[in-house]
PDB file of C-alpha atoms in Angstrom:
ATOM      1  CA  MET F   1    -110.819 -15.308 100.018  1.00 49.00           C
ATOM      2  CA  ASP F   2    -111.517 -18.958 100.752  1.00 51.00           C
ATOM      3  CA  ILE F   3    -108.731 -21.396  99.768  1.00 53.00           C
ATOM      4  CA  TYR F   4    -111.352 -24.077  99.189  1.00 53.00           C
ATOM      5  CA  GLU F   5    -113.275 -21.978  96.690  1.00 57.00           C
ATOM      6  CA  GLY F   6    -114.130 -24.045  93.649  1.00 55.00           C
ATOM      7  CA  VAL F   7    -113.153 -27.339  95.365  1.00 53.00           C
ATOM      8  CA  ASP F   8    -115.717 -30.097  95.643  1.00 55.00           C
ATOM      9  CA  ASN F   9    -115.917 -31.028  99.333  1.00 53.00           C
ATOM     10  CA  SER F  10    -118.536 -33.724  98.833  1.00 54.00           C
ATOM     11  CA  SER F  11    -115.998 -36.497  99.425  1.00 51.00           C
ATOM     12  CA  ASN F  12    -115.172 -37.713 102.915  1.00 46.00           C
ATOM     13  CA  GLU F  13    -111.583 -36.390 102.710  1.00 55.00           C
ATOM     14  CA  SER F  14    -110.944 -32.803 103.583  1.00 61.00           C
ATOM     15  CA  ILE F  15    -108.169 -30.871 101.904  1.00 63.00           C
ATOM     16  CA  THR F  16    -105.561 -29.534 104.272  1.00 66.00           C
ATOM     17  CA  LEU F  17    -103.088 -26.741 103.732  1.00 63.00           C
ATOM     18  CA  GLU F  18    -100.255 -29.298 103.824  1.00 66.00           C
ATOM     19  CA  MET F  19    -101.853 -31.244 100.982  1.00 63.00           C
ATOM     20  CA  LEU F  20    -102.065 -28.059  98.924  1.00 58.00           C
ATOM     21  CA  LYS F  21     -98.400 -27.301  99.596  1.00 62.00           C
ATOM     22  CA  LYS F  22     -97.385 -30.756  98.373  1.00 63.00           C
ATOM     23  CA  VAL F  23     -99.275 -30.218  95.148  1.00 59.00           C
ATOM     24  CA  THR F  24     -98.095 -26.662  94.475  1.00 58.00           C
ATOM     25  CA  THR F  25     -94.458 -26.827  95.566  1.00 60.00           C
ATOM     26  CA  LYS F  26     -91.869 -27.832  93.030  1.00 59.00           C
ATOM     27  CA  LYS F  27     -88.517 -29.205  94.085  1.00 66.00           C
ATOM     28  CA  VAL F  28     -85.781 -27.073  92.576  1.00 67.00           C
ATOM     29  CA  LYS F  29     -82.223 -28.328  92.518  1.00 70.00           C
ATOM     30  CA  PRO F  30     -79.693 -25.841  93.821  1.00 78.00           C
ATOM     31  CA  LEU F  31     -77.398 -24.056  91.397  1.00 85.00           C
ATOM     32  CA  PHE F  32     -74.290 -26.099  90.479  1.00 84.00           C
ATOM     33  CA  TYR F  33     -75.967 -29.232  91.845  1.00 80.00           C
ATOM     34  CA  HIS F  34     -73.571 -31.764  90.281  1.00 82.00           C
ATOM     35  CA  VAL F  35     -70.567 -29.467  89.757  1.00 85.00           C
ATOM     36  CA  HIS F  36     -67.636 -30.119  92.081  1.00 84.00           C
ATOM     37  CA  SER F  37     -65.267 -27.458  90.725  1.00 88.00           C
ATOM     38  CA  GLU F  38     -65.143 -24.449  93.042  1.00 91.00           C
ATOM     39  CA  ARG F  39     -63.285 -22.361  90.431  1.00 92.00           C
ATOM     40  CA  SER F  40     -63.655 -23.252  86.773  1.00 92.00           C
ATOM     41  CA  LEU F  41     -60.494 -22.624  84.768  1.00 93.00           C
ATOM     42  CA  PHE F  42     -58.992 -21.404  88.082  1.00 92.00           C
ATOM     43  CA  VAL F  43     -60.747 -18.064  87.477  1.00 94.00           C
ATOM     44  CA  PHE F  44     -64.538 -18.254  87.738  1.00 94.00           C
ATOM     45  CA  SER F  45     -65.994 -18.961  91.192  1.00 94.00           C
ATOM     46  CA  LYS F  46     -69.492 -20.339  91.688  1.00 93.00           C
ATOM     47  CA  GLU F  47     -70.658 -16.790  92.495  1.00 94.00           C
ATOM     48  CA  SER F  48     -69.351 -15.374  89.189  1.00 95.00           C
ATOM     49  CA  LYS F  49     -72.159 -13.905  87.104  1.00 96.00           C
ATOM     50  CA  LEU F  50     -70.583 -15.199  83.886  1.00 97.00           C
ATOM     51  CA  ARG F  51     -70.322 -18.732  85.279  1.00 95.00           C
ATOM     52  CA  ILE F  52     -73.905 -18.676  86.547  1.00 95.00           C
ATOM     53  CA  PHE F  53     -75.070 -17.437  83.124  1.00 97.00           C
ATOM     54  CA  CYS F  54     -73.129 -20.188  81.325  1.00 96.00           C
ATOM     55  CA  TYR F  55     -74.435 -22.828  83.747  1.00 94.00           C
ATOM     56  CA  LYS F  56     -78.032 -21.787  83.174  1.00 94.00           C
ATOM     57  CA  ILE F  57     -77.531 -21.931  79.394  1.00 96.00           C
ATOM     58  CA  THR F  58     -75.958 -25.403  79.475  1.00 94.00           C
ATOM     59  CA  ASN F  59     -78.847 -26.769  81.534  1.00 92.00           C
ATOM     60  CA  GLU F  60     -81.501 -25.643  79.060  1.00 94.00           C
ATOM     61  CA  ASN F  61     -83.075 -28.267  76.811  1.00 95.00           C
ATOM     62  CA  TRP F  62     -82.828 -26.037  73.733  1.00 97.00           C
ATOM     63  CA  PHE F  63     -79.043 -25.795  74.173  1.00 97.00           C
ATOM     64  CA  GLU F  64     -78.568 -29.561  74.269  1.00 96.00           C
ATOM     65  CA  ASN F  65     -80.982 -30.048  71.365  1.00 97.00           C
ATOM     66  CA  THR F  66     -79.169 -27.403  69.310  1.00 98.00           C
ATOM     67  CA  ILE F  67     -75.799 -29.060  69.917  1.00 97.00           C
ATOM     68  CA  LEU F  68     -77.266 -32.450  69.025  1.00 97.00           C
ATOM     69  CA  GLY F  69     -78.698 -30.975  65.817  1.00 98.00           C
ATOM     70  CA  LEU F  70     -75.320 -29.469  64.942  1.00 98.00           C
ATOM     71  CA  ILE F  71     -73.626 -32.835  65.511  1.00 97.00           C
ATOM     72  CA  ILE F  72     -76.114 -34.552  63.215  1.00 98.00           C
ATOM     73  CA  ALA F  73     -75.773 -31.845  60.533  1.00 97.00           C
ATOM     74  CA  SER F  74     -71.982 -31.991  60.740  1.00 97.00           C
ATOM     75  CA  SER F  75     -72.058 -35.769  60.382  1.00 96.00           C
ATOM     76  CA  LEU F  76     -74.332 -35.542  57.357  1.00 94.00           C
ATOM     77  CA  LYS F  77     -71.979 -33.001  55.785  1.00 93.00           C
ATOM     78  CA  LEU F  78     -69.088 -35.413  56.285  1.00 92.00           C
ATOM     79  CA  VAL F  79     -71.076 -38.105  54.484  1.00 90.00           C
ATOM     80  CA  VAL F  80     -71.747 -35.760  51.577  1.00 86.00           C
ATOM     81  CA  ASP F  81     -68.093 -34.644  51.532  1.00 85.00           C
ATOM     82  CA  THR F  82     -66.921 -38.176  50.867  1.00 84.00           C
ATOM     83  CA  TYR F  83     -68.596 -38.045  47.430  1.00 76.00           C
ATOM     84  CA  TYR F  84     -67.190 -34.629  46.451  1.00 67.00           C
ATOM     85  CA  ILE F  85     -63.510 -35.234  47.215  1.00 68.00           C
ATOM     86  CA  GLN F  86     -62.685 -35.615  43.506  1.00 71.00           C
ATOM     87  CA  GLU F  87     -64.181 -32.218  42.558  1.00 70.00           C
ATOM     88  CA  ASP F  88     -62.073 -29.189  41.667  1.00 75.00           C
ATOM     89  CA  ASN F  89     -61.425 -26.483  44.229  1.00 76.00           C
ATOM     90  CA  ASP F  90     -63.527 -24.126  42.080  1.00 79.00           C
ATOM     91  CA  HIS F  91     -66.657 -26.246  42.456  1.00 78.00           C
ATOM     92  CA  PRO F  92     -69.403 -24.277  44.271  1.00 81.00           C
ATOM     93  CA  TYR F  93     -69.981 -27.056  46.783  1.00 81.00           C
ATOM     94  CA  ILE F  94     -66.304 -27.116  47.782  1.00 81.00           C
ATOM     95  CA  LYS F  95     -66.290 -23.331  48.272  1.00 84.00           C
ATOM     96  CA  SER F  96     -69.510 -23.331  50.293  1.00 89.00           C
ATOM     97  CA  GLY F  97     -68.357 -26.400  52.215  1.00 88.00           C
ATOM     98  CA  PHE F  98     -65.406 -24.416  53.533  1.00 89.00           C
ATOM     99  CA  TYR F  99     -67.746 -21.838  55.095  1.00 94.00           C
ATOM    100  CA  ILE F 100     -70.048 -24.530  56.459  1.00 95.00           C
ATOM    101  CA  ASP F 101     -67.047 -26.204  58.106  1.00 95.00           C
ATOM    102  CA  MET F 102     -66.014 -22.862  59.600  1.00 97.00           C
ATOM    103  CA  PHE F 103     -69.533 -22.424  61.002  1.00 98.00           C
ATOM    104  CA  PHE F 104     -69.430 -25.845  62.677  1.00 98.00           C
ATOM    105  CA  THR F 105     -65.952 -25.167  64.066  1.00 97.00           C
ATOM    106  CA  VAL F 106     -67.012 -21.835  65.583  1.00 98.00           C
ATOM    107  CA  ALA F 107     -70.259 -23.307  66.983  1.00 98.00           C
ATOM    108  CA  PHE F 108     -68.505 -26.251  68.652  1.00 97.00           C
ATOM    109  CA  THR F 109     -65.776 -23.960  69.979  1.00 97.00           C
ATOM    110  CA  ILE F 110     -68.389 -21.694  71.570  1.00 98.00           C
ATOM    111  CA  GLU F 111     -70.094 -24.748  73.084  1.00 97.00           C
ATOM    112  CA  SER F 112     -66.839 -25.992  74.598  1.00 96.00           C
ATOM    113  CA  ILE F 113     -66.000 -22.552  76.031  1.00 96.00           C
ATOM    114  CA  ILE F 114     -69.459 -22.178  77.601  1.00 96.00           C
ATOM    115  CA  LYS F 115     -69.339 -25.677  79.107  1.00 94.00           C
ATOM    116  CA  SER F 116     -65.754 -25.221  80.323  1.00 95.00           C
ATOM    117  CA  ILE F 117     -66.699 -22.014  82.125  1.00 95.00           C
ATOM    118  CA  SER F 118     -69.816 -23.638  83.531  1.00 94.00           C
ATOM    119  CA  LEU F 119     -68.446 -27.006  84.665  1.00 92.00           C
ATOM    120  CA  GLY F 120     -64.690 -26.542  84.820  1.00 92.00           C
ATOM    121  CA  PHE F 121     -62.360 -28.021  82.230  1.00 92.00           C
ATOM    122  CA  ILE F 122     -60.794 -31.269  83.493  1.00 90.00           C
ATOM    123  CA  MET F 123     -59.511 -31.127  87.070  1.00 88.00           C
ATOM    124  CA  SER F 124     -62.699 -31.786  89.059  1.00 87.00           C
ATOM    125  CA  ARG F 125     -65.264 -34.543  89.036  1.00 86.00           C
ATOM    126  CA  GLY F 126     -68.137 -33.637  86.702  1.00 82.00           C
ATOM    127  CA  SER F 127     -66.030 -31.216  84.647  1.00 87.00           C
ATOM    128  CA  TYR F 128     -66.430 -30.750  80.884  1.00 88.00           C
ATOM    129  CA  LEU F 129     -63.977 -33.414  79.750  1.00 89.00           C
ATOM    130  CA  ARG F 130     -64.968 -35.842  82.520  1.00 85.00           C
ATOM    131  CA  GLU F 131     -68.714 -35.403  82.041  1.00 70.00           C
ATOM    132  CA  SER F 132     -70.296 -38.583  80.757  1.00 51.00           C
TER     133      SER F 132
END
């Protein structure tokens, strides 16, 4: 099979194998590129399967977008809550608001656990609480 198949060679430049490698290779950052903690929470090493799994999740765009969406939804709920403070405890919104608050609490707790396992909690540079 010819590597130049389908390539227009009418120009004066010839395509070399090195040029093809530059086009097709993608630079991939190593795992735990910016993480300085050797053992997160003094338990999980960088070779731990759970820590690698958590690290891969936290570096996905959908994870960050989901957390951002939850922050926005939680903020909007707080705005709405300010207008329902005078309602009775039997009001349907107050009852459902309790469960919505529980959902946000559980979701943000899961996020903090995943990021703490992935990055470390506070001791090292780039850890969860030091991450900017």
